[in-house]
Short mmCIF file of C-alpha atoms and ligand atoms in Angstrom, two decimals:
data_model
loop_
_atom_site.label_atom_id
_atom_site.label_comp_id
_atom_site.label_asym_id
_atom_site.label_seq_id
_atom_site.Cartn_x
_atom_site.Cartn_y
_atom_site.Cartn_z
CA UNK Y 1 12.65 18.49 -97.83
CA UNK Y 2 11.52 15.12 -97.47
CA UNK Y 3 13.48 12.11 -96.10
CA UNK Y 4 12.86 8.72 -95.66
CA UNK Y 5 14.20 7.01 -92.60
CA UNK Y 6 14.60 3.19 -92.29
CA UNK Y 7 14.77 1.78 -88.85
CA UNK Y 8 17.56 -0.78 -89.29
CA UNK Y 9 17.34 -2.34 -86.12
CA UNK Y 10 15.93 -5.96 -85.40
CA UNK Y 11 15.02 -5.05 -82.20
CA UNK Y 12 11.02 -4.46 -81.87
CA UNK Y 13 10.20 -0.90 -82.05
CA UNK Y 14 8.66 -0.58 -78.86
CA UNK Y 15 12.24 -1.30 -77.43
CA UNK Y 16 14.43 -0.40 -79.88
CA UNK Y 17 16.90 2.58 -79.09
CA UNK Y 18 16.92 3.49 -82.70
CA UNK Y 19 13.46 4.42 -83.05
CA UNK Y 20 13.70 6.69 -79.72
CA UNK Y 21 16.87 8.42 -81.24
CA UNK Y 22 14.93 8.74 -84.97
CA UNK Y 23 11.91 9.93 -82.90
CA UNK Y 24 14.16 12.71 -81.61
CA UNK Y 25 16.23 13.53 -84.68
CA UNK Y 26 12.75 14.01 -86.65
CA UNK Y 27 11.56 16.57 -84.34
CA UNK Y 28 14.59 18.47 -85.12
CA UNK Y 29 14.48 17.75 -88.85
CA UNK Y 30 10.60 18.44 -89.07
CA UNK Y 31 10.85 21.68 -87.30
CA UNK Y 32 11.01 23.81 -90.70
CA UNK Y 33 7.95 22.37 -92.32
CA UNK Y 34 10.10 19.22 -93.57
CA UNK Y 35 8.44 16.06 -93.30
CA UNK Y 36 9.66 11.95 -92.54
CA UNK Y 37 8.38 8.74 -93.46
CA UNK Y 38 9.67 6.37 -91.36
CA UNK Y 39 9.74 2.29 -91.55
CA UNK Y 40 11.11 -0.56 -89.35
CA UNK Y 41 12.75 -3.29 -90.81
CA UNK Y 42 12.53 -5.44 -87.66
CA UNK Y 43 8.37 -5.45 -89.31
CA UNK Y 44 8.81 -7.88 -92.06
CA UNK Y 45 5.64 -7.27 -92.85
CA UNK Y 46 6.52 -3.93 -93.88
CA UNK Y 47 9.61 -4.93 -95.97
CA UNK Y 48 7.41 -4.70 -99.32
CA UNK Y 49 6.56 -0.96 -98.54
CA UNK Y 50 9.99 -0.35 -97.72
CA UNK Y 51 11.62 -1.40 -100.90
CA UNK Y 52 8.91 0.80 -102.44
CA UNK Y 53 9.52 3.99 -100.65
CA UNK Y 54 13.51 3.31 -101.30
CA UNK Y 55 12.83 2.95 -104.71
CA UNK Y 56 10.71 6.32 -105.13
CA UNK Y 57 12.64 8.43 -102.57
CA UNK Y 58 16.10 10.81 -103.29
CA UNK Y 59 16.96 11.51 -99.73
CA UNK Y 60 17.01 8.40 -97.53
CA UNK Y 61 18.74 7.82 -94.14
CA UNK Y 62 19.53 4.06 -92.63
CA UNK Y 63 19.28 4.62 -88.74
CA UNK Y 64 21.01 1.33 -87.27
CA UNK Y 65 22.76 -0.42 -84.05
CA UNK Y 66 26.24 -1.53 -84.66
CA UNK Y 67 25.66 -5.50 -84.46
CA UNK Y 68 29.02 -6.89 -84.07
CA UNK Y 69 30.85 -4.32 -85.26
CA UNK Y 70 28.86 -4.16 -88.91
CA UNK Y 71 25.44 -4.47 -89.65
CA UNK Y 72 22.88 -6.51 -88.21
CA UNK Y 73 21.88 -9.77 -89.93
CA UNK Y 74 18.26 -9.21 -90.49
CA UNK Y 75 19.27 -5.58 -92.28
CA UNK Y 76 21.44 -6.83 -94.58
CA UNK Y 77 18.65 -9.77 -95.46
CA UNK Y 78 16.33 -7.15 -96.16
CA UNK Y 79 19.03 -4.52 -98.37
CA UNK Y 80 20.23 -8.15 -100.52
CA UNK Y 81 16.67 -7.67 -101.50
CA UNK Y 82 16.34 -4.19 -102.49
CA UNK Y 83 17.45 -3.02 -106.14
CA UNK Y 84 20.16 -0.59 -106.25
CA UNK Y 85 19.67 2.98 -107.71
CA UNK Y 86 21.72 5.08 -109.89
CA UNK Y 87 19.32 8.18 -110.12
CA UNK Y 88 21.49 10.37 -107.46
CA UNK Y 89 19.76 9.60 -104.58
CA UNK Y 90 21.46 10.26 -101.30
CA UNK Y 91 22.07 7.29 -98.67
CA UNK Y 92 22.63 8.93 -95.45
CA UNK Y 93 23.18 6.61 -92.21
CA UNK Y 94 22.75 7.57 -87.93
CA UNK Y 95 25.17 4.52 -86.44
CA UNK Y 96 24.37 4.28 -83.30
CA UNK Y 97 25.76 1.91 -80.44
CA UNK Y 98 26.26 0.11 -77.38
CA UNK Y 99 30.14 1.45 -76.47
CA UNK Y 100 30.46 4.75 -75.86
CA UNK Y 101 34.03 5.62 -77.63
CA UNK Y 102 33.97 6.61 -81.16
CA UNK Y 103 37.07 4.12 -82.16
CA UNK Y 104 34.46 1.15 -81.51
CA UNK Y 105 32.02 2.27 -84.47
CA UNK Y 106 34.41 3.63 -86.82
CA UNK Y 107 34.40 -0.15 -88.88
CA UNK Y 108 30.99 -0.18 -89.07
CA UNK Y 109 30.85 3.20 -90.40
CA UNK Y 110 33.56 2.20 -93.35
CA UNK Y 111 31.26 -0.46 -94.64
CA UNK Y 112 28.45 1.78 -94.67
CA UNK Y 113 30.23 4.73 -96.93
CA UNK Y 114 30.69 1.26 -99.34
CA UNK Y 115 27.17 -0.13 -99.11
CA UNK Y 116 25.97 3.24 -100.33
CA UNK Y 117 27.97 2.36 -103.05
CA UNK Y 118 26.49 -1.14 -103.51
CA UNK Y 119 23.63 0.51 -103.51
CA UNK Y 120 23.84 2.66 -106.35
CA UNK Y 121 23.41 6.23 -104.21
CA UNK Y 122 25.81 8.87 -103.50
CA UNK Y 123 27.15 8.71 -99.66
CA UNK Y 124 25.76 11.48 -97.61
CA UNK Y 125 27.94 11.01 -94.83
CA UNK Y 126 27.34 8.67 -91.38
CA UNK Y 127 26.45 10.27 -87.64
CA UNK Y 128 28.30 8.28 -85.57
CA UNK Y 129 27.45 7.59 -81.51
CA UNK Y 130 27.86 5.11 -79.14
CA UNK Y 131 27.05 4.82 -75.37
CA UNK Y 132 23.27 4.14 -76.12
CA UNK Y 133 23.08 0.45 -74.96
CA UNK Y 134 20.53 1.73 -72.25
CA UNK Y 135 18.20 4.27 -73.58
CA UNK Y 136 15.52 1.08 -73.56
CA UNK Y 137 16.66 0.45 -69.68
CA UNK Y 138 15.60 4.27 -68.79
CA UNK Y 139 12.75 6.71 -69.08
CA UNK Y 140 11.62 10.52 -68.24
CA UNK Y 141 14.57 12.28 -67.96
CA UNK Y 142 17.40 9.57 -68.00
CA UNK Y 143 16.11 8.82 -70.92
CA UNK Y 144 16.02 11.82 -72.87
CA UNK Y 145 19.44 12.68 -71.51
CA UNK Y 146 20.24 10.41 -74.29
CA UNK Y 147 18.29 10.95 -77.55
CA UNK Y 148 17.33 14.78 -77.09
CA UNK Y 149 20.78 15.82 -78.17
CA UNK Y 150 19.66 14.09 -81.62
CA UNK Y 151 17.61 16.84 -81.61
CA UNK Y 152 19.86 19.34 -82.71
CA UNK Y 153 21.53 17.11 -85.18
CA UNK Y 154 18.11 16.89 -87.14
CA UNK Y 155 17.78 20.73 -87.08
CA UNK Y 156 21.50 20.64 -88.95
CA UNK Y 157 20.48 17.69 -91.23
CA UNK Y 158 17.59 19.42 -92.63
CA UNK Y 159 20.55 22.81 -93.24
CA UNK Y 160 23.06 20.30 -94.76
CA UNK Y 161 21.29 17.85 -96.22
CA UNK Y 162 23.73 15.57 -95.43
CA UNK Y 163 25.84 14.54 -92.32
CA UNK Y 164 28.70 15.76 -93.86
CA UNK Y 165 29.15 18.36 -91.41
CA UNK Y 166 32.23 19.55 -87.92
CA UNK Y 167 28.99 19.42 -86.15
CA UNK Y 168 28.02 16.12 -86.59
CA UNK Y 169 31.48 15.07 -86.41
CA UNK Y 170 31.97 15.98 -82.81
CA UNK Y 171 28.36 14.62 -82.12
CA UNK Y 172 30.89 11.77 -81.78
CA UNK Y 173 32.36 12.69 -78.88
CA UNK Y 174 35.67 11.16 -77.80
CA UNK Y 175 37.34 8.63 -80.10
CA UNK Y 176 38.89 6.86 -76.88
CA UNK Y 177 39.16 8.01 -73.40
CA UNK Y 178 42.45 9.04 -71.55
CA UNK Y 179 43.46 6.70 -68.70
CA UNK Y 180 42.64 8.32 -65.94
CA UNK Y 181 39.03 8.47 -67.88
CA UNK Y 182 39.44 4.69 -68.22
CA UNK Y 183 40.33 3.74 -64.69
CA UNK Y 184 37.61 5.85 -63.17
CA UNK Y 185 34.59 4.43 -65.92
CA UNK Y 186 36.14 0.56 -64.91
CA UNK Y 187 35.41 1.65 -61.30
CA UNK Y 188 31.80 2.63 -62.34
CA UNK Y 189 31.86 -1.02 -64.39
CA UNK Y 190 32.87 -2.76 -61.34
CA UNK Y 191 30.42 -1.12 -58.98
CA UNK Y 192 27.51 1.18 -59.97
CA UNK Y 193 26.93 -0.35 -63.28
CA UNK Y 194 27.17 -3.90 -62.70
CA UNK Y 195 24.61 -3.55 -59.67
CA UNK Y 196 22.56 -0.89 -62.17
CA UNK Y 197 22.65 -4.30 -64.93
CA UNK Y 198 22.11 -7.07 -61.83
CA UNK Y 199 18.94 -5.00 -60.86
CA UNK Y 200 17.58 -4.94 -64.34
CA UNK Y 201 18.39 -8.26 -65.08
CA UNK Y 202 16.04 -8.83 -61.57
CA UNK Y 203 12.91 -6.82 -62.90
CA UNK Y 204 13.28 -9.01 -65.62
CA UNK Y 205 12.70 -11.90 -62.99
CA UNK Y 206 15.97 -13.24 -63.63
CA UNK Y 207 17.55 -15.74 -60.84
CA UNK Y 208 20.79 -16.09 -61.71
CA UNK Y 209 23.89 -14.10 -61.45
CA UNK Y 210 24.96 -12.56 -64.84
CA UNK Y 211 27.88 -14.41 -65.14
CA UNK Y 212 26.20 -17.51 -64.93
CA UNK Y 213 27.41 -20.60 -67.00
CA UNK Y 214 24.15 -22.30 -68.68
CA UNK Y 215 25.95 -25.66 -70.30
CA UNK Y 216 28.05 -26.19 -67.15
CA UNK Y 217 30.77 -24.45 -65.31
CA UNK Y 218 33.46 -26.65 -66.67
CA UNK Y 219 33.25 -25.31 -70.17
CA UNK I 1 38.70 -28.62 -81.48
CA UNK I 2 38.61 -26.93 -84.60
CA UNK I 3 34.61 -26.00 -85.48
CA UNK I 4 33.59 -25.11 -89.36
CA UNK I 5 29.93 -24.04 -90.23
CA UNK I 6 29.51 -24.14 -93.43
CA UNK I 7 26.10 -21.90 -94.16
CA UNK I 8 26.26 -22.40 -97.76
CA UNK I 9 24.50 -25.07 -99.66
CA UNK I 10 27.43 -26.11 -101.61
CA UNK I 11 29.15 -28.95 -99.56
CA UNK I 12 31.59 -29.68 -101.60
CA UNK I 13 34.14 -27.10 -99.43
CA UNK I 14 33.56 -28.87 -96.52
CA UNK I 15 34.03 -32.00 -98.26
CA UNK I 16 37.50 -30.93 -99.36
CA UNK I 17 38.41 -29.29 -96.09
CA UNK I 18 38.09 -32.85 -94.38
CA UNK I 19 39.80 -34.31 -97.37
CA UNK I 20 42.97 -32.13 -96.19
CA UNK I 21 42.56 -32.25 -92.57
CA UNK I 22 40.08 -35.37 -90.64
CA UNK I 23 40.72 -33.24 -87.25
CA UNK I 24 37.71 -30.85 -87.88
CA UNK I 25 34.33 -30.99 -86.85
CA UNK I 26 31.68 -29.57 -89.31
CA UNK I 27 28.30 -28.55 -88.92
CA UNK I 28 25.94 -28.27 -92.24
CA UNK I 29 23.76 -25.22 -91.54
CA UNK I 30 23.00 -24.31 -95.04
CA UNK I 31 19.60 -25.64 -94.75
CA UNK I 32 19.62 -25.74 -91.04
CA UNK I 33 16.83 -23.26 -89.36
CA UNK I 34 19.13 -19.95 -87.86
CA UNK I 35 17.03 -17.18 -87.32
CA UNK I 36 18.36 -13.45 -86.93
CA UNK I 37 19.64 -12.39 -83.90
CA UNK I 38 16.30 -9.98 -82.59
CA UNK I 39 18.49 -8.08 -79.94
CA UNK I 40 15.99 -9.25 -77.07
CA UNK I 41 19.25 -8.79 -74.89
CA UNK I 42 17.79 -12.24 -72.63
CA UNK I 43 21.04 -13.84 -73.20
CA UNK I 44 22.70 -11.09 -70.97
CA UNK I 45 20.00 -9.87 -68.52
CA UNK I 46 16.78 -12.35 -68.40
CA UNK I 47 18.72 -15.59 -69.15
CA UNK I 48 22.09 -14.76 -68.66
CA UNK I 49 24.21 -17.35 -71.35
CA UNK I 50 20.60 -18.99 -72.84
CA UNK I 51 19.31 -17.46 -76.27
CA UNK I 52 15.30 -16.89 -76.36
CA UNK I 53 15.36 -18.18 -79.81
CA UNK I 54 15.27 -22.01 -79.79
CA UNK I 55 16.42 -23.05 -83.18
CA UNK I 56 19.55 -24.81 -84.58
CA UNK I 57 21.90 -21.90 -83.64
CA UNK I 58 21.26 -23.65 -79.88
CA UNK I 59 23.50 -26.51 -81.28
CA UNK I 60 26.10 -24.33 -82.60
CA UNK I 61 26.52 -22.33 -79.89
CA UNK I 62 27.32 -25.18 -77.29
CA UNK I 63 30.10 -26.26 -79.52
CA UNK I 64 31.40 -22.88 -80.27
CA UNK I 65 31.80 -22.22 -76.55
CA UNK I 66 33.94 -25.56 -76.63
CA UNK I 67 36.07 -25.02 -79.74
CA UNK I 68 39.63 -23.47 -80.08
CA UNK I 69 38.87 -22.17 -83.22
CA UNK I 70 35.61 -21.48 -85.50
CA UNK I 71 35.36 -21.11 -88.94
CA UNK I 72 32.25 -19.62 -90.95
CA UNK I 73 32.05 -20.57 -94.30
CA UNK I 74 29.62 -18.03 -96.13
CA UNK I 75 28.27 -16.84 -99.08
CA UNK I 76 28.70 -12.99 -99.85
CA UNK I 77 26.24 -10.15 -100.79
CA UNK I 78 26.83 -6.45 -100.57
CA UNK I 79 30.89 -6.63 -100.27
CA UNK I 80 30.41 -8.58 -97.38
CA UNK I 81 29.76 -11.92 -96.26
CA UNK I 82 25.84 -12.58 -96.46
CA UNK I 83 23.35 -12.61 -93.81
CA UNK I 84 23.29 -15.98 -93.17
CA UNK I 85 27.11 -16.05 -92.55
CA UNK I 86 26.52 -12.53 -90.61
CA UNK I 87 23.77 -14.27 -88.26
CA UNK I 88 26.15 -16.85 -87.07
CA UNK I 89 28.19 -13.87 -85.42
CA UNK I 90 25.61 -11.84 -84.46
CA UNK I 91 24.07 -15.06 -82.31
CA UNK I 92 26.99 -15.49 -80.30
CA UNK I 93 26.37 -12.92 -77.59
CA UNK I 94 25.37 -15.83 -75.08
CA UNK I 95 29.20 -16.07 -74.66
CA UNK I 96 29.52 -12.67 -73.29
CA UNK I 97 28.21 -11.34 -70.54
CA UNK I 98 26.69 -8.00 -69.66
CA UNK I 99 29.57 -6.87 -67.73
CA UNK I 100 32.14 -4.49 -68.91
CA UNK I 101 35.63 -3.80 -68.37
CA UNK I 102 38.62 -2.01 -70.83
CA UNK I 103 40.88 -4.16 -72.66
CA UNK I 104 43.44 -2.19 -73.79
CA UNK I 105 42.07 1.24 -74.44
CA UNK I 106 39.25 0.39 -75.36
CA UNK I 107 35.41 -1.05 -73.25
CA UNK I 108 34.75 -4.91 -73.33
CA UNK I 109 32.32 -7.20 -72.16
CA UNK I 110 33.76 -9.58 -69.94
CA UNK I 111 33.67 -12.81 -71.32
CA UNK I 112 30.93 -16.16 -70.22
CA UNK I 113 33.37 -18.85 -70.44
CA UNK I 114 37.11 -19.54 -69.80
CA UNK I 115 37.64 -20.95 -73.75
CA UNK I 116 38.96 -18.44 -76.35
CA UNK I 117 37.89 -18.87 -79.81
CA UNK I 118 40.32 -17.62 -82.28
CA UNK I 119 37.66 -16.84 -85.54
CA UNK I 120 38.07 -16.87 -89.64
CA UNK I 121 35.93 -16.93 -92.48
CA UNK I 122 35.81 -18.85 -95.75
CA UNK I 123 33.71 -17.29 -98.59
CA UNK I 124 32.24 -17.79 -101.56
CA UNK I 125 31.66 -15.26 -104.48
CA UNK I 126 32.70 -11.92 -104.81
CA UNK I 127 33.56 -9.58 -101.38
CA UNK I 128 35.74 -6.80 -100.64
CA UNK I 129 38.45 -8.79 -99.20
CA UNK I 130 40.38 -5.86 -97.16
CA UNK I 131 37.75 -5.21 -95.17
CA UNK I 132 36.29 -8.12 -94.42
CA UNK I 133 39.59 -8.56 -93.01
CA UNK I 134 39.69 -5.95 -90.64
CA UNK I 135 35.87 -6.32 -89.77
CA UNK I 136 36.74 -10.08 -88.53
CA UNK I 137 40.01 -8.56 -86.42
CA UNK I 138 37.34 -6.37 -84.91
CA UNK I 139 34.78 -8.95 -84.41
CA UNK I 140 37.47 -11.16 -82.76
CA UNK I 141 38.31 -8.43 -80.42
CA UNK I 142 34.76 -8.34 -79.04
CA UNK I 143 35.44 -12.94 -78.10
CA UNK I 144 38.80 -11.78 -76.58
CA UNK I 145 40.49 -13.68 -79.39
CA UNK I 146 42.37 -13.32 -82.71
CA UNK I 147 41.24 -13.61 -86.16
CA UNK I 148 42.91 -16.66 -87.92
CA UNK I 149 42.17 -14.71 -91.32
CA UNK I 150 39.48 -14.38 -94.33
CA UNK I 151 39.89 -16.54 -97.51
CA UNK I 152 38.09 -17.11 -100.51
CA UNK I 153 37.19 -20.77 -101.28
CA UNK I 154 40.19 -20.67 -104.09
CA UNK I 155 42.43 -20.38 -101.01
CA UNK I 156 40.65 -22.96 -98.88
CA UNK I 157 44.59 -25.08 -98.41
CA UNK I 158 46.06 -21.23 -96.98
CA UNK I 159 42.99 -21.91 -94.75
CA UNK I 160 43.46 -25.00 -93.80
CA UNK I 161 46.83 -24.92 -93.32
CA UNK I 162 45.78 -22.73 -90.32
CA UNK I 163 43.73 -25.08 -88.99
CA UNK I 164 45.49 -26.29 -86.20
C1 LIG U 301 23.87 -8.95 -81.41
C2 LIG U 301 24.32 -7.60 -80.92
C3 LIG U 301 25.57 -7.14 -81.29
C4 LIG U 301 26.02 -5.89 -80.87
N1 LIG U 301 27.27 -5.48 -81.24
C5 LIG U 301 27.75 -4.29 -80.79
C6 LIG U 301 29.07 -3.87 -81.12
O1 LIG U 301 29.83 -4.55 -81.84
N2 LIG U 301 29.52 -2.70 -80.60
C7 LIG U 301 28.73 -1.91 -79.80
O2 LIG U 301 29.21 -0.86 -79.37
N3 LIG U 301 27.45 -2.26 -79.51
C8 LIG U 301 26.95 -3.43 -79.98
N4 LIG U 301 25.65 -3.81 -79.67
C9 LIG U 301 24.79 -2.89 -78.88
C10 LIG U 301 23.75 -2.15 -79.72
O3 LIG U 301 24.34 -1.52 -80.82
C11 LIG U 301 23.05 -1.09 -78.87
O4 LIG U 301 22.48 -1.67 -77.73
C12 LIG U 301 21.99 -0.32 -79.64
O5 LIG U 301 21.64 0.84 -78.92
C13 LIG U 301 20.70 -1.12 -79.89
O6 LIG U 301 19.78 -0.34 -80.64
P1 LIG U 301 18.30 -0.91 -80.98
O7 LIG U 301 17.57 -0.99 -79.66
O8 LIG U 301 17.66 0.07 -81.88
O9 LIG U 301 18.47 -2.23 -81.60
C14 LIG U 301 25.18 -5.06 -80.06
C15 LIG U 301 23.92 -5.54 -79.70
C16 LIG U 301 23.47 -6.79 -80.11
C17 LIG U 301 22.11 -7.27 -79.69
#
């Protein structure tokens, strides 16, 4: 099998979670002799190859940050340019995010089971995560402690051929957490993770606190 | 203050929403220069509230972050309203700010400024209006605030009878 896999993502691939989560996924997928192509649509320069390749291929999959709760702007520039189908190709999508509970990507995921639509393919189903916003803070191990798990759901893609799957499903993890979950992860918020963000945010040779009111602290 | 940007071309919609209500300020960003947002994340760790991307979004944003309500009037493609509509949302993240806290049951960033702006859209063309409704609840839950409601321009006075 043969898929096609389209970086959604405006983020440069050097830094873009996506492509460290499709990196993963392929080595599952590619583990039986299948084979990826696989583009970035944060390259315009690549956006005439792309539309070439979606043309030509039958099994594609969108791999994409939620971006305000939907798609990001540059994607959907790039898909109002791309003719839609009707020759039974199937649209597949990974939706990945920043928020870690399943609820928050579940809107994003609805329009995607409609753009395959508007895209003249069938819908082979959505893989649905969150809590990735810092796979591009980490590396070595922290880092893979994110996107190896992706692993496995490429080894069940290439099975399935689609994401339509229990597995995949609970790839998801929890839709929201319980409260006691949700008191203990706002103590990590308040402590840990904001001094984890501040320290970034210093390496980045950043000055200011994070909370820090640019057009004046009136507004 | 009650903010409309109007990323379509076709100003008559504007012209009529001023024709029904003088109490609106309007920005013309059809032609204006609004790149996509490239997810640099700057605006939350490097230069926490300042976008990297100096174009005419910089404008908008120092108005939205003043405005009680904002409305983005935008063209559709896909079902949905088009990128250039879909750009205006994704460039507010300067508002937010990287930390994170649970509103309701659900994770939040905690919000840049003390002004809550309440969000609709007014489009043009053909969309799939149901969902477009619930996306803009959604993307109102993410600026702490409500969604005022989605209307196609043949309902622009149901709009701006909400603008208030
Ligand atoms: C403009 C913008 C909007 C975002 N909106 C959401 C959102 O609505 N929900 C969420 O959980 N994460 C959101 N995120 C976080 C990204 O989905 C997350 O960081 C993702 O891992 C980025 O992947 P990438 O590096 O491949 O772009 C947003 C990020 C940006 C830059």
């Amino acid at each position: 099998m043969h898929v096609l896999i389209i970086n959604g993502s405006p983020r440069v691939k050097k830094f873009s979670n996506t492509d460290k989560i499709i990196a993963r996924f392929a080595e599952g997928f590619c583990e039986n002799g299948n084979t990826v192509d696989v583009f970035e649509v944060s390259d315009r320069k690549q956006w005439d190859d792309i539309r070439a390749a979606f043309a030509v291929n039958k099994d594609i999959i969108i791999a994409l940050p939620l971006y305000v709760e939907c798609i990001p702007g540059l994607l959907l520039e790039f898909l109002e340019t791309v003719d839609p189908k009707n020759d039974g190709t199937k649209l597949s999508f990974i939706l990945q995010s920043g928020f870690a509970e399943g609820a928050q990507l579940r809107c994003g995921e609805a329009y995607l089971e409609k753009l395959a639509g508007y895209l003249g393919c069938e819908y082979g189903g959505t893989l649905v995560k969150g809590d990735n916003f810092s796979i591009r803070l980490t590396e070595s191990e922290d880092q893979d402690r994110q996107t190896v798990p992706y692993r496995q759901m490429g080894v069940v893609f290439a099975g399935k051929g689609s994401f339509d799957d229990e597995e995949c499903r609970k790839f998801t993890g929890p839709e929201e957490f319980p409260l006691m979950v949700r008191l203990l992860i706002g103590f990590v918020f308040r402590t840990l993770a904001k001094k984890n963000f501040t320290k970034a945010s210093q390496a980045w040779g950043c000055d200011k606190p994070l909370d820090y009111r640019p057009y004046g602290q009136e507004n | 203050m009650i903010l409309i940007v109007n990323t379509t071309t076709d100003t008559s919609i504007t012209a009529e929403i001023r024709e029904l209500n003088k109490d609106v300020e309007i920005i013309e960003a059809g032609a204006m220069k609004i790149s996509n947002c490239i997810g640099c994340n700057y605006c939350w760790l490097k230069t926490p509230g300042v976008c990297s991307i100096h174009d005419d979004y910089e404008q908008i944003l120092k108005k939205i972050i003043v405005a009680d309500q904002l409305w983005v009037i935008s063209d559709t493609a896909l079902g949905f309203i088009d990128h250039k509509g879909k750009n205006i949302f994704d460039r507010i993240m300067p508002v937010v700010t990287m930390n994170l806290k649970f509103k309701g049951k659900q994770m939040r960033h905690i919000m840049r400024y003390d002004k809550r702006t309440d969000v609709g859209i007014i489009y043009t063309g053909d969309a799939d209006r149901e969902y477009l409704e619930r996306w803009n609840s959604r993307a109102a839950l993410n600026f702490d605030s409500n969604s005022l409601g989605v209307f196609p321009v043949s309902e622009i006075k149901e709009a701006v009878s909400c603008m208030y």
